[in-house]
Amino acid sequence: MRRRDLHDAAAGLTGPRLLPWTTPEGKPCYLSTDGRGYLSTLADSIESVQLGMGKELLECARDTTAPGAKSLSATEYRWLACRLTEALADALRVADSRGLRLPDPEEEEVDEDA
């Protein structure tokens, strides 16, 4: 794949970008952009925060479930499970968004044959 194609894919030029938030009704939000605008930058920042929070929650869960760790109450375990569920949903949405911006593998083969 050419370097320009990779840049375009990273910039979201392969189609609308799935944003890391939804409408009040829970429907996905998309952005049609060249990847350099304010909303693209905001979406990048939010994705970074979401992934960072997921890492922190994972560390907390590992510490909590480690042998010899202090037991939590049922309410605390439920809170942790809810936050981990939210973090997983965020991470999957980021993965979907980034995956949708990658070029189609069939297009790559055509470019390589040319």
PDB file of C-alpha atoms in Angstrom:
ATOM      1  CA  MET A   1       0.000   0.000   0.000  1.00  0.00           C
ATOM      2  CA  ARG A   2       1.267   3.429  -0.834  1.00  0.00           C
ATOM      3  CA  ARG A   3       2.225   5.836   1.933  1.00  0.00           C
ATOM      4  CA  ARG A   4      -0.434   8.336   0.787  1.00  0.00           C
ATOM      5  CA  ASP A   5      -3.137   5.646   1.039  1.00  0.00           C
ATOM      6  CA  LEU A   6      -2.087   4.946   4.627  1.00  0.00           C
ATOM      7  CA  HIS A   7      -2.206   8.661   5.432  1.00  0.00           C
ATOM      8  CA  ASP A   8      -5.654   9.000   3.864  1.00  0.00           C
ATOM      9  CA  ALA A   9      -6.905   5.974   5.790  1.00  0.00           C
ATOM     10  CA  ALA A  10      -5.528   7.356   9.058  1.00  0.00           C
ATOM     11  CA  ALA A  11      -7.122  10.710   8.287  1.00  0.00           C
ATOM     12  CA  GLY A  12     -10.501   9.114   7.741  1.00  0.00           C
ATOM     13  CA  LEU A  13     -10.704   9.780   4.016  1.00  0.00           C
ATOM     14  CA  THR A  14     -12.125   6.354   3.247  1.00  0.00           C
ATOM     15  CA  GLY A  15     -15.665   7.303   4.273  1.00  0.00           C
ATOM     16  CA  PRO A  16     -17.669   8.682   7.174  1.00  0.00           C
ATOM     17  CA  ARG A  17     -16.037   8.299  10.571  1.00  0.00           C
ATOM     18  CA  LEU A  18     -17.889   6.564  13.393  1.00  0.00           C
ATOM     19  CA  LEU A  19     -17.652   8.948  16.333  1.00  0.00           C
ATOM     20  CA  PRO A  20     -17.025   7.867  19.941  1.00  0.00           C
ATOM     21  CA  TRP A  21     -20.441   9.100  21.072  1.00  0.00           C
ATOM     22  CA  THR A  22     -24.072   8.455  20.185  1.00  0.00           C
ATOM     23  CA  THR A  23     -27.216  10.530  19.797  1.00  0.00           C
ATOM     24  CA  PRO A  24     -29.491  10.923  22.834  1.00  0.00           C
ATOM     25  CA  GLU A  25     -31.519   8.044  21.353  1.00  0.00           C
ATOM     26  CA  GLY A  26     -28.419   5.822  21.306  1.00  0.00           C
ATOM     27  CA  LYS A  27     -27.924   5.895  17.527  1.00  0.00           C
ATOM     28  CA  PRO A  28     -24.393   6.077  16.095  1.00  0.00           C
ATOM     29  CA  CYS A  29     -22.969   9.429  15.024  1.00  0.00           C
ATOM     30  CA  TYR A  30     -20.862   9.760  11.887  1.00  0.00           C
ATOM     31  CA  LEU A  31     -18.657  12.557  10.619  1.00  0.00           C
ATOM     32  CA  SER A  32     -17.737  13.218   7.009  1.00  0.00           C
ATOM     33  CA  THR A  33     -14.412  15.042   7.096  1.00  0.00           C
ATOM     34  CA  ASP A  34     -10.837  15.065   5.906  1.00  0.00           C
ATOM     35  CA  GLY A  35      -9.668  14.146   9.410  1.00  0.00           C
ATOM     36  CA  ARG A  36      -8.104  17.493  10.278  1.00  0.00           C
ATOM     37  CA  GLY A  37     -11.076  19.476  11.587  1.00  0.00           C
ATOM     38  CA  TYR A  38     -12.152  20.404  15.090  1.00  0.00           C
ATOM     39  CA  LEU A  39     -14.606  17.511  15.481  1.00  0.00           C
ATOM     40  CA  SER A  40     -12.026  14.995  14.247  1.00  0.00           C
ATOM     41  CA  THR A  41      -9.527  16.299  16.782  1.00  0.00           C
ATOM     42  CA  LEU A  42     -12.175  16.209  19.513  1.00  0.00           C
ATOM     43  CA  ALA A  43     -13.089  12.629  18.575  1.00  0.00           C
ATOM     44  CA  ASP A  44      -9.401  11.632  18.661  1.00  0.00           C
ATOM     45  CA  SER A  45      -9.075  13.156  22.141  1.00  0.00           C
ATOM     46  CA  ILE A  46     -12.203  11.433  23.434  1.00  0.00           C
ATOM     47  CA  GLU A  47     -11.038   8.075  22.054  1.00  0.00           C
ATOM     48  CA  SER A  48      -7.687   8.570  23.776  1.00  0.00           C
ATOM     49  CA  VAL A  49      -9.382   9.364  27.097  1.00  0.00           C
ATOM     50  CA  GLN A  50     -11.727   6.379  26.747  1.00  0.00           C
ATOM     51  CA  LEU A  51      -8.867   3.976  26.072  1.00  0.00           C
ATOM     52  CA  GLY A  52      -6.832   5.457  28.925  1.00  0.00           C
ATOM     53  CA  MET A  53      -9.724   5.036  31.349  1.00  0.00           C
ATOM     54  CA  GLY A  54     -10.120   1.452  30.158  1.00  0.00           C
ATOM     55  CA  LYS A  55      -6.460   0.771  30.942  1.00  0.00           C
ATOM     56  CA  GLU A  56      -6.871   2.226  34.434  1.00  0.00           C
ATOM     57  CA  LEU A  57      -9.995   0.123  35.054  1.00  0.00           C
ATOM     58  CA  LEU A  58      -8.204  -2.991  33.853  1.00  0.00           C
ATOM     59  CA  GLU A  59      -5.361  -2.306  36.285  1.00  0.00           C
ATOM     60  CA  CYS A  60      -7.882  -1.808  39.098  1.00  0.00           C
ATOM     61  CA  ALA A  61      -9.655  -5.063  38.200  1.00  0.00           C
ATOM     62  CA  ARG A  62      -6.363  -6.961  38.118  1.00  0.00           C
ATOM     63  CA  ASP A  63      -5.413  -5.581  41.527  1.00  0.00           C
ATOM     64  CA  THR A  64      -8.860  -6.393  42.907  1.00  0.00           C
ATOM     65  CA  THR A  65      -8.840  -9.982  41.663  1.00  0.00           C
ATOM     66  CA  ALA A  66      -5.198 -10.734  42.497  1.00  0.00           C
ATOM     67  CA  PRO A  67      -4.540 -13.462  45.066  1.00  0.00           C
ATOM     68  CA  GLY A  68      -4.540 -11.976  48.550  1.00  0.00           C
ATOM     69  CA  ALA A  69      -6.349  -8.798  47.508  1.00  0.00           C
ATOM     70  CA  LYS A  70      -8.816  -7.249  49.914  1.00  0.00           C
ATOM     71  CA  SER A  71     -12.365  -8.441  49.243  1.00  0.00           C
ATOM     72  CA  LEU A  72     -14.860  -5.886  48.033  1.00  0.00           C
ATOM     73  CA  SER A  73     -18.536  -5.652  48.812  1.00  0.00           C
ATOM     74  CA  ALA A  74     -21.099  -6.841  46.275  1.00  0.00           C
ATOM     75  CA  THR A  75     -21.875  -3.204  45.481  1.00  0.00           C
ATOM     76  CA  GLU A  76     -18.202  -2.455  44.784  1.00  0.00           C
ATOM     77  CA  TYR A  77     -17.846  -5.513  42.535  1.00  0.00           C
ATOM     78  CA  ARG A  78     -21.004  -4.500  40.682  1.00  0.00           C
ATOM     79  CA  TRP A  79     -19.648  -0.964  40.220  1.00  0.00           C
ATOM     80  CA  LEU A  80     -16.385  -2.354  38.848  1.00  0.00           C
ATOM     81  CA  ALA A  81     -18.232  -4.735  36.510  1.00  0.00           C
ATOM     82  CA  CYS A  82     -20.397  -1.886  35.196  1.00  0.00           C
ATOM     83  CA  ARG A  83     -17.382   0.364  34.555  1.00  0.00           C
ATOM     84  CA  LEU A  84     -15.495  -2.498  32.845  1.00  0.00           C
ATOM     85  CA  THR A  85     -18.540  -3.128  30.644  1.00  0.00           C
ATOM     86  CA  GLU A  86     -18.621   0.548  29.663  1.00  0.00           C
ATOM     87  CA  ALA A  87     -14.875   0.538  28.966  1.00  0.00           C
ATOM     88  CA  LEU A  88     -15.175  -2.569  26.793  1.00  0.00           C
ATOM     89  CA  ALA A  89     -18.031  -0.991  24.823  1.00  0.00           C
ATOM     90  CA  ASP A  90     -15.917   2.151  24.308  1.00  0.00           C
ATOM     91  CA  ALA A  91     -12.881   0.134  23.190  1.00  0.00           C
ATOM     92  CA  LEU A  92     -14.967  -1.891  20.736  1.00  0.00           C
ATOM     93  CA  ARG A  93     -16.463   1.308  19.310  1.00  0.00           C
ATOM     94  CA  VAL A  94     -12.967   2.787  18.852  1.00  0.00           C
ATOM     95  CA  ALA A  95     -11.854  -0.440  17.143  1.00  0.00           C
ATOM     96  CA  ASP A  96     -14.900  -0.377  14.856  1.00  0.00           C
ATOM     97  CA  SER A  97     -14.298   3.276  14.005  1.00  0.00           C
ATOM     98  CA  ARG A  98     -10.641   2.712  13.184  1.00  0.00           C
ATOM     99  CA  GLY A  99     -11.382  -0.482  11.294  1.00  0.00           C
ATOM    100  CA  LEU A 100     -13.942   1.282   9.112  1.00  0.00           C
ATOM    101  CA  ARG A 101     -11.306   3.851   8.158  1.00  0.00           C
ATOM    102  CA  LEU A 102      -8.858   1.232   6.890  1.00  0.00           C
ATOM    103  CA  PRO A 103      -8.754   0.696   3.141  1.00  0.00           C
ATOM    104  CA  ASP A 104     -10.480  -2.359   1.718  1.00  0.00           C
ATOM    105  CA  PRO A 105      -7.956  -5.238   1.328  1.00  0.00           C
ATOM    106  CA  GLU A 106      -9.275  -5.901  -2.190  1.00  0.00           C
ATOM    107  CA  GLU A 107      -8.377  -2.341  -3.165  1.00  0.00           C
ATOM    108  CA  GLU A 108      -4.856  -2.938  -1.818  1.00  0.00           C
ATOM    109  CA  GLU A 109      -4.436  -5.943  -4.114  1.00  0.00           C
ATOM    110  CA  VAL A 110      -5.534  -3.885  -7.132  1.00  0.00           C
ATOM    111  CA  ASP A 111      -3.024  -1.138  -6.229  1.00  0.00           C
ATOM    112  CA  GLU A 112      -0.211  -3.682  -5.881  1.00  0.00           C
ATOM    113  CA  ASP A 113      -1.035  -5.234  -9.261  1.00  0.00           C
ATOM    114  CA  ALA A 114      -0.951  -1.856 -11.023  1.00  0.00           C
TER     115      ALA A 114
END
